[in-house]
Short mmCIF file of C-alpha atoms and ligand atoms in Angstrom, two decimals:
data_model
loop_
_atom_site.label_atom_id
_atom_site.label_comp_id
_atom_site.label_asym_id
_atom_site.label_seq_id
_atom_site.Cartn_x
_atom_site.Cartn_y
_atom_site.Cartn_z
CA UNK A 115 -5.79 -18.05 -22.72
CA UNK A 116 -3.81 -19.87 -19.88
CA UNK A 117 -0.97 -17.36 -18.28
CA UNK A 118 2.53 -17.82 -16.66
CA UNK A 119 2.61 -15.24 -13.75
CA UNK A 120 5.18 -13.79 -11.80
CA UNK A 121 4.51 -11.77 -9.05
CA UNK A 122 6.75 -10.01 -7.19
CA UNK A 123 7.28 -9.76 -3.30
CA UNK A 124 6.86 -11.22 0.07
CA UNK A 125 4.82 -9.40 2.14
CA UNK A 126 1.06 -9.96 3.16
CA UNK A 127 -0.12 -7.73 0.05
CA UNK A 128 1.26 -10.36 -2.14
CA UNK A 129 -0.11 -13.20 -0.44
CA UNK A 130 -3.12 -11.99 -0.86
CA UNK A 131 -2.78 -11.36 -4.08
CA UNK A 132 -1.13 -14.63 -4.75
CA UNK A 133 -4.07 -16.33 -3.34
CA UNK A 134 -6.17 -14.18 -5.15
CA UNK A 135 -4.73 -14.76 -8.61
CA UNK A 136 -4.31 -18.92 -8.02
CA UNK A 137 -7.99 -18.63 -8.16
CA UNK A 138 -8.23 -17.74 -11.57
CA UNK A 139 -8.89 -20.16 -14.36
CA UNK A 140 -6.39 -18.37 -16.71
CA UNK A 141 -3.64 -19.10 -14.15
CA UNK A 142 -1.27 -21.76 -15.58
CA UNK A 143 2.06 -21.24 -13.14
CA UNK A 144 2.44 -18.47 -10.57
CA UNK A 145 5.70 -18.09 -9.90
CA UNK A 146 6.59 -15.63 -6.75
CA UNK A 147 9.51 -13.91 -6.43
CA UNK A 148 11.08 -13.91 -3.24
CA UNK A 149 7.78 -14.73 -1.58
CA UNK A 150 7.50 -16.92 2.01
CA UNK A 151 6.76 -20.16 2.93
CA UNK A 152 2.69 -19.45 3.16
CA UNK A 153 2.90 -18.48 -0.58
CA UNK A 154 3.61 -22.16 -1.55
CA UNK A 155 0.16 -22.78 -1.36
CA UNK A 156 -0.50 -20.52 -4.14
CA UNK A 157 2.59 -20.83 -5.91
CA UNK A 158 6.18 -21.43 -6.76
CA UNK A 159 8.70 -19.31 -4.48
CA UNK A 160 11.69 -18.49 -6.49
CA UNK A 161 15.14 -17.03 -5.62
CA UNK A 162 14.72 -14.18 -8.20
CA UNK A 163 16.10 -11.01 -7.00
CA UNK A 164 14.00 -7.99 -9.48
CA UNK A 165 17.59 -5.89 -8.79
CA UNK A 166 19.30 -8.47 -10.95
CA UNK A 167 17.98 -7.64 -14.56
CA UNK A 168 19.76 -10.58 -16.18
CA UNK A 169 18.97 -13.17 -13.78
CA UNK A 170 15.14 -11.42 -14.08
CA UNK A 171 15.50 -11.86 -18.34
CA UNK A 172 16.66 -14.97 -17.96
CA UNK A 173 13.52 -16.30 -16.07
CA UNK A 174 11.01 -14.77 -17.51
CA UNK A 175 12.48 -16.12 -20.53
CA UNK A 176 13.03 -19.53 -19.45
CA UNK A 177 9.65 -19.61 -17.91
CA UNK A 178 7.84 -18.03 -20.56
CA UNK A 179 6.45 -15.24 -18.19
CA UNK A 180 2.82 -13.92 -19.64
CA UNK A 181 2.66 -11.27 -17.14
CA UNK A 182 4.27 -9.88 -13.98
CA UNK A 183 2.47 -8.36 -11.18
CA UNK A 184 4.79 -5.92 -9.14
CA UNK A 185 4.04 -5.46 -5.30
CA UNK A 186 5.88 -3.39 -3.85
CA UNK A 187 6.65 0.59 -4.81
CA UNK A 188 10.37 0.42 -4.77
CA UNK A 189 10.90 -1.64 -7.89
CA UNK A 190 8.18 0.81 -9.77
CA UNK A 191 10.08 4.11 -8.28
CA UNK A 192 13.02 2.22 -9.75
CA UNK A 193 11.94 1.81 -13.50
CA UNK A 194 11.30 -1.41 -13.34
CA UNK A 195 8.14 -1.52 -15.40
CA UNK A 196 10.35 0.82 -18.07
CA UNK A 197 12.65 -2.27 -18.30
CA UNK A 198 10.30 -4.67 -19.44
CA UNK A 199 8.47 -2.31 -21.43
CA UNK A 200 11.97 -1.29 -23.27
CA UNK A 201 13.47 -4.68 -23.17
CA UNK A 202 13.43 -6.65 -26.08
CA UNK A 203 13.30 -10.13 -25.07
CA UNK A 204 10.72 -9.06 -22.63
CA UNK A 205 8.51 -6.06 -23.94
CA UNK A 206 5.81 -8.64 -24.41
CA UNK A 207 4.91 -9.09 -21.41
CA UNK A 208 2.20 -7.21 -19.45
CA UNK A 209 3.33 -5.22 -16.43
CA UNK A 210 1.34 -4.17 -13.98
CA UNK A 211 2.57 -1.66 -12.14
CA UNK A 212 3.16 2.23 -13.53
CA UNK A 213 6.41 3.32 -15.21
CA UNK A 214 8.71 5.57 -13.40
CA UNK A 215 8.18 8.80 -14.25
CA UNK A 216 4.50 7.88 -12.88
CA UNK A 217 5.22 5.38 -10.09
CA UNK A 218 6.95 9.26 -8.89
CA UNK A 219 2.75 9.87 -7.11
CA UNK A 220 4.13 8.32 -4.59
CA UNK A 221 7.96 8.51 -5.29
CA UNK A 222 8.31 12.21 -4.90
CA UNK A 223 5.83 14.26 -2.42
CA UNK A 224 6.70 17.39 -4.15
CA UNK A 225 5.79 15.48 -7.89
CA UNK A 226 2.74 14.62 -6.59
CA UNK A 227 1.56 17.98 -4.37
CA UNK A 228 2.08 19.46 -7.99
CA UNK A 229 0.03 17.02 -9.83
CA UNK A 230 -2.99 17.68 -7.51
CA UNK A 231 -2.40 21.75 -7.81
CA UNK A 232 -2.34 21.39 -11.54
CA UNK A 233 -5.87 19.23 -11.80
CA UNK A 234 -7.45 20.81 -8.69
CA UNK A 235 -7.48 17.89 -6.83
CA UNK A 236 -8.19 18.54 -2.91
CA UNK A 237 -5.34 18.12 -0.52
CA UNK A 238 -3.08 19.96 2.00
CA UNK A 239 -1.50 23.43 0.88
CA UNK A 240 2.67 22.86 1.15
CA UNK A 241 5.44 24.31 0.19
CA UNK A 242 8.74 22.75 -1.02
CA UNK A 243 12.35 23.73 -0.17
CA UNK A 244 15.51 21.55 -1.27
CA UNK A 245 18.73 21.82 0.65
CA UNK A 246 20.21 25.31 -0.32
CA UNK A 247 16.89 26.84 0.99
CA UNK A 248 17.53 25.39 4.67
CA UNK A 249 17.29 29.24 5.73
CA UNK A 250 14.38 30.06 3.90
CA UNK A 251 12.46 26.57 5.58
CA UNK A 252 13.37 27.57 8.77
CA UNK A 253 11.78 31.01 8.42
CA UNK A 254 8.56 29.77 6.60
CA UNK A 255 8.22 27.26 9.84
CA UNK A 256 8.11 30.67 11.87
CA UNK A 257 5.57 32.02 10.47
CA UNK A 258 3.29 28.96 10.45
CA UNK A 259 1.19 27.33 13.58
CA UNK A 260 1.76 24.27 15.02
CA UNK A 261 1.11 20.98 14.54
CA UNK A 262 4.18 21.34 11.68
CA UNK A 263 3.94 18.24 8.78
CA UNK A 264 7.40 18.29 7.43
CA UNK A 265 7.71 14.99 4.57
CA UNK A 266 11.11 13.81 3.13
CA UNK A 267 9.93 13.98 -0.74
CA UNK A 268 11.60 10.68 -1.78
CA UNK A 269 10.91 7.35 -0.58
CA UNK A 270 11.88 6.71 2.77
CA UNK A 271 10.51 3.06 3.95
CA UNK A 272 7.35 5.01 5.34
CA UNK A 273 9.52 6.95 8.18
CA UNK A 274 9.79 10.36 6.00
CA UNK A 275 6.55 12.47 7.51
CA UNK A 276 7.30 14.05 10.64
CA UNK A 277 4.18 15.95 12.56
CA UNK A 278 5.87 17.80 15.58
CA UNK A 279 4.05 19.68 18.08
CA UNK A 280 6.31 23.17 18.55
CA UNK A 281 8.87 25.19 16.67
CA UNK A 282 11.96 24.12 18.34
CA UNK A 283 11.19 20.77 17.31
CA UNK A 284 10.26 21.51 13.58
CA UNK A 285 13.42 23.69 13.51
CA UNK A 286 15.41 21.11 14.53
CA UNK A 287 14.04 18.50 12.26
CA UNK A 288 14.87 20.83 9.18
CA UNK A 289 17.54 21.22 10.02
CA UNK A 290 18.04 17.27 10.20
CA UNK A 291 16.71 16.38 6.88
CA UNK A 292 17.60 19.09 4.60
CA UNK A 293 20.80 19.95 6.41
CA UNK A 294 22.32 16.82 7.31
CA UNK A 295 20.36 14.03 5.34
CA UNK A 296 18.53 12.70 8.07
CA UNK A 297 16.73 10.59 4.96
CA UNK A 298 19.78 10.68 2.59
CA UNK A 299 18.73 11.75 -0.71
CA UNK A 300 15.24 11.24 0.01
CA UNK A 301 15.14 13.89 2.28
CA UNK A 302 17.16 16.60 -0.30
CA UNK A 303 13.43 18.39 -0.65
CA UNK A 304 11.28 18.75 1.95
CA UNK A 305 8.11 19.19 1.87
CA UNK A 306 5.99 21.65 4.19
CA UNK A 307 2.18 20.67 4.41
CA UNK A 308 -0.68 22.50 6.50
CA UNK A 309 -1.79 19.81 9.32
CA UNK A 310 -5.24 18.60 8.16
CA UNK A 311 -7.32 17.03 10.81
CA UNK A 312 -9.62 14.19 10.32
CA UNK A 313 -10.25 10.15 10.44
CA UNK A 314 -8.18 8.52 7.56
CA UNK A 315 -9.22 5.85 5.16
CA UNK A 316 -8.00 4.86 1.78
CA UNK A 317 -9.68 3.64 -1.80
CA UNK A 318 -7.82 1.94 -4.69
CA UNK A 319 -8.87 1.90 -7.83
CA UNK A 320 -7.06 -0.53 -10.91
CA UNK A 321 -6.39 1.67 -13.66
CA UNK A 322 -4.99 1.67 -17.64
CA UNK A 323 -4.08 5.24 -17.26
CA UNK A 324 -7.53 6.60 -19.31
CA UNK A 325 -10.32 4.40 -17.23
CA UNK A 326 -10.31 2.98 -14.02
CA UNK A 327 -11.62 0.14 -11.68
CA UNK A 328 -13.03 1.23 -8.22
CA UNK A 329 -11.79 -1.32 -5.87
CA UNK A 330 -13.17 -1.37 -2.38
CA UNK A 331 -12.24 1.09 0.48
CA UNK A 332 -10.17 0.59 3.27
CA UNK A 333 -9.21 1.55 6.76
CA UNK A 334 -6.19 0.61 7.97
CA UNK A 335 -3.98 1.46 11.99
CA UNK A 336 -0.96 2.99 11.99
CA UNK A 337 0.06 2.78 15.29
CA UNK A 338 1.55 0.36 17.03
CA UNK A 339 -0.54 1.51 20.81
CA UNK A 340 -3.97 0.90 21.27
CA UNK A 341 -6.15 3.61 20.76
CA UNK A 342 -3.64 5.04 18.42
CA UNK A 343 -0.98 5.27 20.53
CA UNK A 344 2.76 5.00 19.94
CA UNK A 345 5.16 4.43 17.18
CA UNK A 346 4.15 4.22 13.34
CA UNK A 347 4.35 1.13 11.33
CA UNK A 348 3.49 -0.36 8.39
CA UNK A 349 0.04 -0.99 9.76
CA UNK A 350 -1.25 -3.21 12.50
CA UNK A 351 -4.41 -4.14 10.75
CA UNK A 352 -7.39 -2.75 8.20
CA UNK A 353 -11.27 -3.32 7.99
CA UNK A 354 -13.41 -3.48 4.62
CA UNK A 355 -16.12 -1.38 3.87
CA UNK A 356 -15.47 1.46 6.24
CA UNK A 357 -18.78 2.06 7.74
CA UNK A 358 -18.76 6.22 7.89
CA UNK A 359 -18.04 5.99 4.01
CA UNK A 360 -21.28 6.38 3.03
CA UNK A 361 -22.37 6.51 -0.46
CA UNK A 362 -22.26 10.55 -0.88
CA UNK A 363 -18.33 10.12 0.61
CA UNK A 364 -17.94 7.77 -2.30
CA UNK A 365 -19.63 9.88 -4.63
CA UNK A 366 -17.26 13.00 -2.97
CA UNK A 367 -13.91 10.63 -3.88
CA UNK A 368 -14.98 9.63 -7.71
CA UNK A 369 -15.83 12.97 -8.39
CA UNK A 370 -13.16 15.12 -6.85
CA UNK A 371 -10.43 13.21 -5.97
CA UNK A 372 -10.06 9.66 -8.85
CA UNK A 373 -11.88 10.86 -12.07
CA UNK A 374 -9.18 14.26 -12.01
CA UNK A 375 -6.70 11.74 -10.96
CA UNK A 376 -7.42 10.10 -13.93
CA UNK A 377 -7.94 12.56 -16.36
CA UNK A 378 -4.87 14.49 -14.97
CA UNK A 379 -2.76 11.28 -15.84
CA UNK A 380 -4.10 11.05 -19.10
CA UNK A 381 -3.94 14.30 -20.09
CA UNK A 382 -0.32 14.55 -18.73
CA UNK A 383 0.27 11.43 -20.87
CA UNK A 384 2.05 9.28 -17.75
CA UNK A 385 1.79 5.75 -18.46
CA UNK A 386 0.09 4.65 -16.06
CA UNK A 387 -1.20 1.07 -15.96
CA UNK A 388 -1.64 -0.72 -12.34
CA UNK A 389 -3.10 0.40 -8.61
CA UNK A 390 -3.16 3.58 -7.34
CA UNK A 391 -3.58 3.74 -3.09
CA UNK A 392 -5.73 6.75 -2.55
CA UNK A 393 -4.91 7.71 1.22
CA UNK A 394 -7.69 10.28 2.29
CA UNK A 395 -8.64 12.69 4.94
CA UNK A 396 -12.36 12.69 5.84
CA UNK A 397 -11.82 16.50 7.07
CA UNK A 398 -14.62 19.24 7.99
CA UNK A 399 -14.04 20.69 4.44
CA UNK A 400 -14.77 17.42 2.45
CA UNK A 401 -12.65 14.72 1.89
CA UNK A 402 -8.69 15.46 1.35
CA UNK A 403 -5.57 13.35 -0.47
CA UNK A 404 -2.66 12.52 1.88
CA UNK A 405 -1.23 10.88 -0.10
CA UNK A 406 -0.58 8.86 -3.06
CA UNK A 407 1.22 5.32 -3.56
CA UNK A 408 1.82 3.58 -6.76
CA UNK A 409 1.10 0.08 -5.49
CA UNK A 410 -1.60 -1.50 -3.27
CA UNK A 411 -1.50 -0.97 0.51
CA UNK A 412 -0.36 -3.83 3.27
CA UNK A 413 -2.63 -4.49 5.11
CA UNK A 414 -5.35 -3.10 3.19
CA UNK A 415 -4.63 -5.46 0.27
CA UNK A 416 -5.43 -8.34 2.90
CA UNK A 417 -9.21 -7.05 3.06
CA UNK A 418 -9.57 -5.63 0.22
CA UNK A 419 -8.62 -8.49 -2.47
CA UNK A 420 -11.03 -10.91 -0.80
CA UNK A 421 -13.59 -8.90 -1.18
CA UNK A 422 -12.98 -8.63 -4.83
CA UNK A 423 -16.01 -11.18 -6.58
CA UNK A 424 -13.98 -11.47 -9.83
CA UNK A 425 -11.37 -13.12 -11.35
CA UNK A 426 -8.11 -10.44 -11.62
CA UNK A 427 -6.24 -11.68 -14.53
CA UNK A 428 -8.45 -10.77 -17.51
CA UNK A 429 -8.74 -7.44 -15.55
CA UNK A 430 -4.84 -7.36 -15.67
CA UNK A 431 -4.96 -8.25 -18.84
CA UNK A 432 -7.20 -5.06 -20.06
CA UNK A 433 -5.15 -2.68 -18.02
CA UNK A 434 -2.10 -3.98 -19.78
CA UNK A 435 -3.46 -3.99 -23.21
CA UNK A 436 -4.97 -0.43 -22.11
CA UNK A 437 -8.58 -1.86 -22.77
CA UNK A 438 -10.06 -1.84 -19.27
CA UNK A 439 -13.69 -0.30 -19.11
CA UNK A 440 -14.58 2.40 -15.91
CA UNK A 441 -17.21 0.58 -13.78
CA UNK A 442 -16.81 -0.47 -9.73
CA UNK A 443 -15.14 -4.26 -9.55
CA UNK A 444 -17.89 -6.90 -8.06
CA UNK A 445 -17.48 -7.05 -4.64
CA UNK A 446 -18.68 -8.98 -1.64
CA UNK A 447 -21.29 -7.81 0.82
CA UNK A 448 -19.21 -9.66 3.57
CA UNK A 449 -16.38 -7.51 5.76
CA UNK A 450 -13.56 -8.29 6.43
CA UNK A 451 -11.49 -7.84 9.26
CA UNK A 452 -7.80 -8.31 9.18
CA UNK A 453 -5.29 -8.43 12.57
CA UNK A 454 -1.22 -8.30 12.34
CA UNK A 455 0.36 -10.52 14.61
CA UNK A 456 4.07 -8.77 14.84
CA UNK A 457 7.19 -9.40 16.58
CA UNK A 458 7.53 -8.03 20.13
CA UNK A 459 9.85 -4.70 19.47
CA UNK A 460 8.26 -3.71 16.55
CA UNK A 461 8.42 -1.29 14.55
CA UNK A 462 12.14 -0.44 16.68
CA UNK A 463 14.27 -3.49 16.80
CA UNK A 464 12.87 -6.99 17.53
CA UNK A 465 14.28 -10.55 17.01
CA UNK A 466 13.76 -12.66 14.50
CA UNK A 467 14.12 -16.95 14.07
CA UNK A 468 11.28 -17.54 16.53
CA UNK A 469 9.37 -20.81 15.65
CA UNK A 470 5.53 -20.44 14.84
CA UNK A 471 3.14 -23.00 15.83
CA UNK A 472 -0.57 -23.42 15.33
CA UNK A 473 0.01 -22.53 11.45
CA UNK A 474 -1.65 -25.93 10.92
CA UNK A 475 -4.95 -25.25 12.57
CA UNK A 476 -8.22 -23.49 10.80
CA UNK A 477 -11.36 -21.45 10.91
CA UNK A 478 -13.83 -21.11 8.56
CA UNK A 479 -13.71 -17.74 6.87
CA UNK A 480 -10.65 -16.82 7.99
CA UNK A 481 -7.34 -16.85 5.93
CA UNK A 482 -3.90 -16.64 7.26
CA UNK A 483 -1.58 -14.63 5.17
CA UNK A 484 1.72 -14.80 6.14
CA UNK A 485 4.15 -11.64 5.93
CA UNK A 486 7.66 -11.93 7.79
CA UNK A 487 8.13 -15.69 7.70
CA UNK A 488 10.86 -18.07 6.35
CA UNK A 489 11.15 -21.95 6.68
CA UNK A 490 14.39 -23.61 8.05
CA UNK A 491 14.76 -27.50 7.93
CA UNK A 492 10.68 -27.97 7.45
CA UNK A 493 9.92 -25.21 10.34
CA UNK A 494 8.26 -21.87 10.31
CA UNK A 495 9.97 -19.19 11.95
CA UNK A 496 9.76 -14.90 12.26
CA UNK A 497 11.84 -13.26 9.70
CA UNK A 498 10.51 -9.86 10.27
CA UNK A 499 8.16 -7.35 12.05
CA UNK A 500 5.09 -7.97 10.66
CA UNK A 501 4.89 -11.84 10.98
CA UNK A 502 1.07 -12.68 9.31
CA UNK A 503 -2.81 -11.40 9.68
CA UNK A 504 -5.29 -13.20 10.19
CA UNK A 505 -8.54 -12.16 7.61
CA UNK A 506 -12.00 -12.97 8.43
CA UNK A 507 -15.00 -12.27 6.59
CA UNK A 508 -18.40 -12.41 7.93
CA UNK A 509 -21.91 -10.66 6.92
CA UNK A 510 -21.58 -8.80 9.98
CA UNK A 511 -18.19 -7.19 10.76
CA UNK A 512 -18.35 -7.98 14.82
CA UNK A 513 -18.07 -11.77 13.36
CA UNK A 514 -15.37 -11.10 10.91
CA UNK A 515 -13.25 -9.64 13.62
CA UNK A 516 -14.20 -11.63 16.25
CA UNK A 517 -13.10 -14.63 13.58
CA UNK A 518 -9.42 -13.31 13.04
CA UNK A 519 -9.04 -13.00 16.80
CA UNK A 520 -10.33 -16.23 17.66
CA UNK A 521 -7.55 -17.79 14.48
CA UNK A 522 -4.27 -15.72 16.13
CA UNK A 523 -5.72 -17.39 19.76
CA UNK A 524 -4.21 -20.43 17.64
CA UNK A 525 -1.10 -19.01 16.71
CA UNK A 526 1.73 -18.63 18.97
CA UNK A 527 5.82 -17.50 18.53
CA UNK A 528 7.94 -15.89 21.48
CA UNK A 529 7.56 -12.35 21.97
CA UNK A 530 4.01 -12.11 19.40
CA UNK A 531 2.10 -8.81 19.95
CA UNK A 532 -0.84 -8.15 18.16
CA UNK A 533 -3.69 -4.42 18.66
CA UNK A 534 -6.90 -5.98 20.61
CA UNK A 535 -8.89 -3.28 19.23
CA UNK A 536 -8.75 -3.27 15.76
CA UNK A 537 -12.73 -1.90 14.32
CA UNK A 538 -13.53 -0.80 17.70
CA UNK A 539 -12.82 3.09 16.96
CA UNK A 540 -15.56 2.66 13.88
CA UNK A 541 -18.23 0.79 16.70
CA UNK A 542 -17.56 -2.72 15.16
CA UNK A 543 -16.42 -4.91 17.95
P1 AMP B 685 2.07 9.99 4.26
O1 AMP B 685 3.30 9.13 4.16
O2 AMP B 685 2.14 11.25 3.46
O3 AMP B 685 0.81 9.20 4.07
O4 AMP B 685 1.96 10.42 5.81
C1 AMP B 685 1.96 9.45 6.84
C2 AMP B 685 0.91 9.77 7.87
O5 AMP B 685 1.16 11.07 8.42
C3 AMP B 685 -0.49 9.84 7.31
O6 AMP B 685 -1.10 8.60 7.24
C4 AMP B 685 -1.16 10.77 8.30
O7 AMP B 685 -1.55 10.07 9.46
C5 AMP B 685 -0.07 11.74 8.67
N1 AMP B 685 -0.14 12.94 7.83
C6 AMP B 685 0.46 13.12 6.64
N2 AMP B 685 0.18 14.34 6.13
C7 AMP B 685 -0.61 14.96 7.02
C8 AMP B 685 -1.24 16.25 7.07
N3 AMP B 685 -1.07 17.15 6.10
N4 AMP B 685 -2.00 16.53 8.14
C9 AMP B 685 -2.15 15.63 9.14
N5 AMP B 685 -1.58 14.40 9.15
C10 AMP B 685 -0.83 14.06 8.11
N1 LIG B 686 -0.71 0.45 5.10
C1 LIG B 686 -0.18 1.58 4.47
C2 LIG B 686 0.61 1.33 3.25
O1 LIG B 686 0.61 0.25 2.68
O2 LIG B 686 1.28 2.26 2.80
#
């Protein structure tokens, strides 16, 4: 069976995934929607904005859309996966991505710090207070020790977790968010969490809401500094496998942490058909959920997917027609090693329009996948923070990183900044 696709997004996560999915022999047309000029390779950029559910109908209609892959969590928080599936011109299409009510595991911190307390799932203790309990927050936070994790519950482009160091502070930012809507509605109920301590990674698993896929792991940086230093952002780069998660880690994750995930879906009845991001705590007392998103991760996605060793679409296909089977996907014995090259400013304010050369050039085993680009008259230029990683994939992971360095050496725009030490916290370079 030959598919029309349409993925949606623009970011590296879906050009990897777009370059993923071209692979596939079941790929007719992939159509990607906005996407960037590096997508072209893989597919057909179209002006489709998801927010516009006629223009979106009339597409998929015209084009005869099979299936549509959604990227990013904002359209799933937003019910768009309950559109198609209540639409009638376009109920016949598989989605992947959860509805809305499920898509709220990452959506709403308070949804999903309930969902692990009801299934006994392993994360941080919190407590939740909406906006006519500012009082009763600010006394809780005095009778609690520093470091204080205070989380806006909706979504809040990644900026909503706070982690302050003394009272006054945590005070203050309560104040902020439930008194004066420092996150607008997203930040209506805060959440409290006990500080866990630890080294992060992350596993994703592709699910049909009753079985699940186990996808390889992760590790991505947060920080924009060296040595973890410095401002948050959407992530700098990410490594595949994760050398300290050893096979009884794994074992630690399936068992605790993604077969109740599972289960607790099922048993809740939340349709759930698509990714779910694990982000875990490797913590003295076992390994710990941060948090959950309803999507893949950026720039995990950009290791992860190519080191996926099978085709994704009849996989897509089973989640959709809730038919998938629960065994690990194939994957590679290679790493890889991926490195954001970002515009100078980022993640605060940094220009954009600044041309990109050395696109043209190559290296063997390493992919460019471009993020915060657009073309104007036939030239590459920044549209955004994260500009494009560079992947490479070796046997050994020194080579795949060294690879992705020696690939940005070719690429050059005014004002690039990329971390130098991406893998070298987990011994690798
Ligand atoms: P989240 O959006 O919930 O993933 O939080 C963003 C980041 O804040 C995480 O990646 C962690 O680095 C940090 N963080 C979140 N919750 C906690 C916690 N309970 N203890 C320590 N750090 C946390
Ligand atoms: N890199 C973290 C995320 O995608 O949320």
């Amino acid at each position: 069976m030959m598919m029309n696709v349409l993925l949606l997004g623009s970011g590296g996560r879906e050009s990897a995934l777009a370059w993923k999915m071209a692979q596939s022999p079941m790929m007719d047309q992939l159509f990607i929607a906005p996407g960037n000029p590096g997508m072209k390779a893989y597919g057909t950029c179209v002006a489709v904005d998801w927010k516009n559910r006629d223009a979106l109908t009339h597409f998929c209609t015209a084009e005869n859309i099979d299936m549509v892959v959604i990227g990013p969590e904002d359209p799933l928080v937003a019910g768009l996966a309950d559109f198609f599936a209540t639409s009638p011109e376009l109920s016949h299409i598989h989605v992947i991505g959860p509805k809305a009510e499920a898509a709220q595991l990452e959506g709403s911190k308070d949804f999903s710090k309930e969902f692990m307390r009801r299934h006994g799932i392993p994360t941080a203790g919190h407590r939740t207070f909406t906006s006519d309990q500012l009082e009763e927050a600010k006394q809780y936070l005095a009778t609690i020790d520093a470091p204080y994790v205070l989380k806006a519950d909706g979504l809040a482009a990644g900026k909503g977790v706070l982690i302050l160091d003394n009272l006054a502070d945590a005070l203050r930012e309560m104040d902020a968010m439930l008194g004066q809507a420092k996150f607008g509605a997203a930040s209506s109920r805060v959440v409290v969490e006990e500080f866990l301590e630890g080294i992060e990674f992350s596993v994703f698993v592709l699910t049909d809401g009753k079985d699940f896929m186990l996808m390889p792991e992760a590790k991505d940086y947060k920080r924009i500094g060296e040595a973890d230093q410095g401002l948050n952002t959407g992530g700098m780069g990410a490594v595949s496998p994760v050398p300290f998660v050893q096979d009884h880690v794994k074992k630690e994750v399936l068992t605790q942490i993604i077969q109740p995930t599972i289960q607790g879906l099922a048993h809740e009845k939340l349709d759930y058909v698509g990714f779910i991001f694990f982000g875990l705590i490797h913590t003295a007392k076992g390994v710990k959920v941060i948090e959950y998103n309803c999507r893949l991760g950026d720039p995990e996605t950009e290791v992860v997917i190519p080191r996926v060793e099978e085709d994704l679409l009849p996989l897509f296909v089973d989640a959709a027609s809730k038919s998938l089977l629960t065994r690990p996907m194939a994957q590679s014995q290679h790493s890889a090693c991926t490195v954001m090259q970002v515009s100078g400013g980022y993640p605060e304010a940094y220009e954009k329009g600044k041309p990109i050369h050395g696109l043209d050039e190559a290296i063997d085993g390493v992919m460019v996948f471009q993020a915060g680009t657009k073309e104007v008259k036939g030239e590459i230029i920044t549209d955004g923070g994260r500009v494009l990683c560079a992947t490479g994939m070796a046997l050994d992971p020194a080579e795949a990183l060294e690879k992705a360095y020696a690939r940005l050496d070719q690429i050059s725009f005014d004002g690039a900044y990329r971390r130098n030490d991406i893998g070298v916290d987990l011994g690798l370079r």
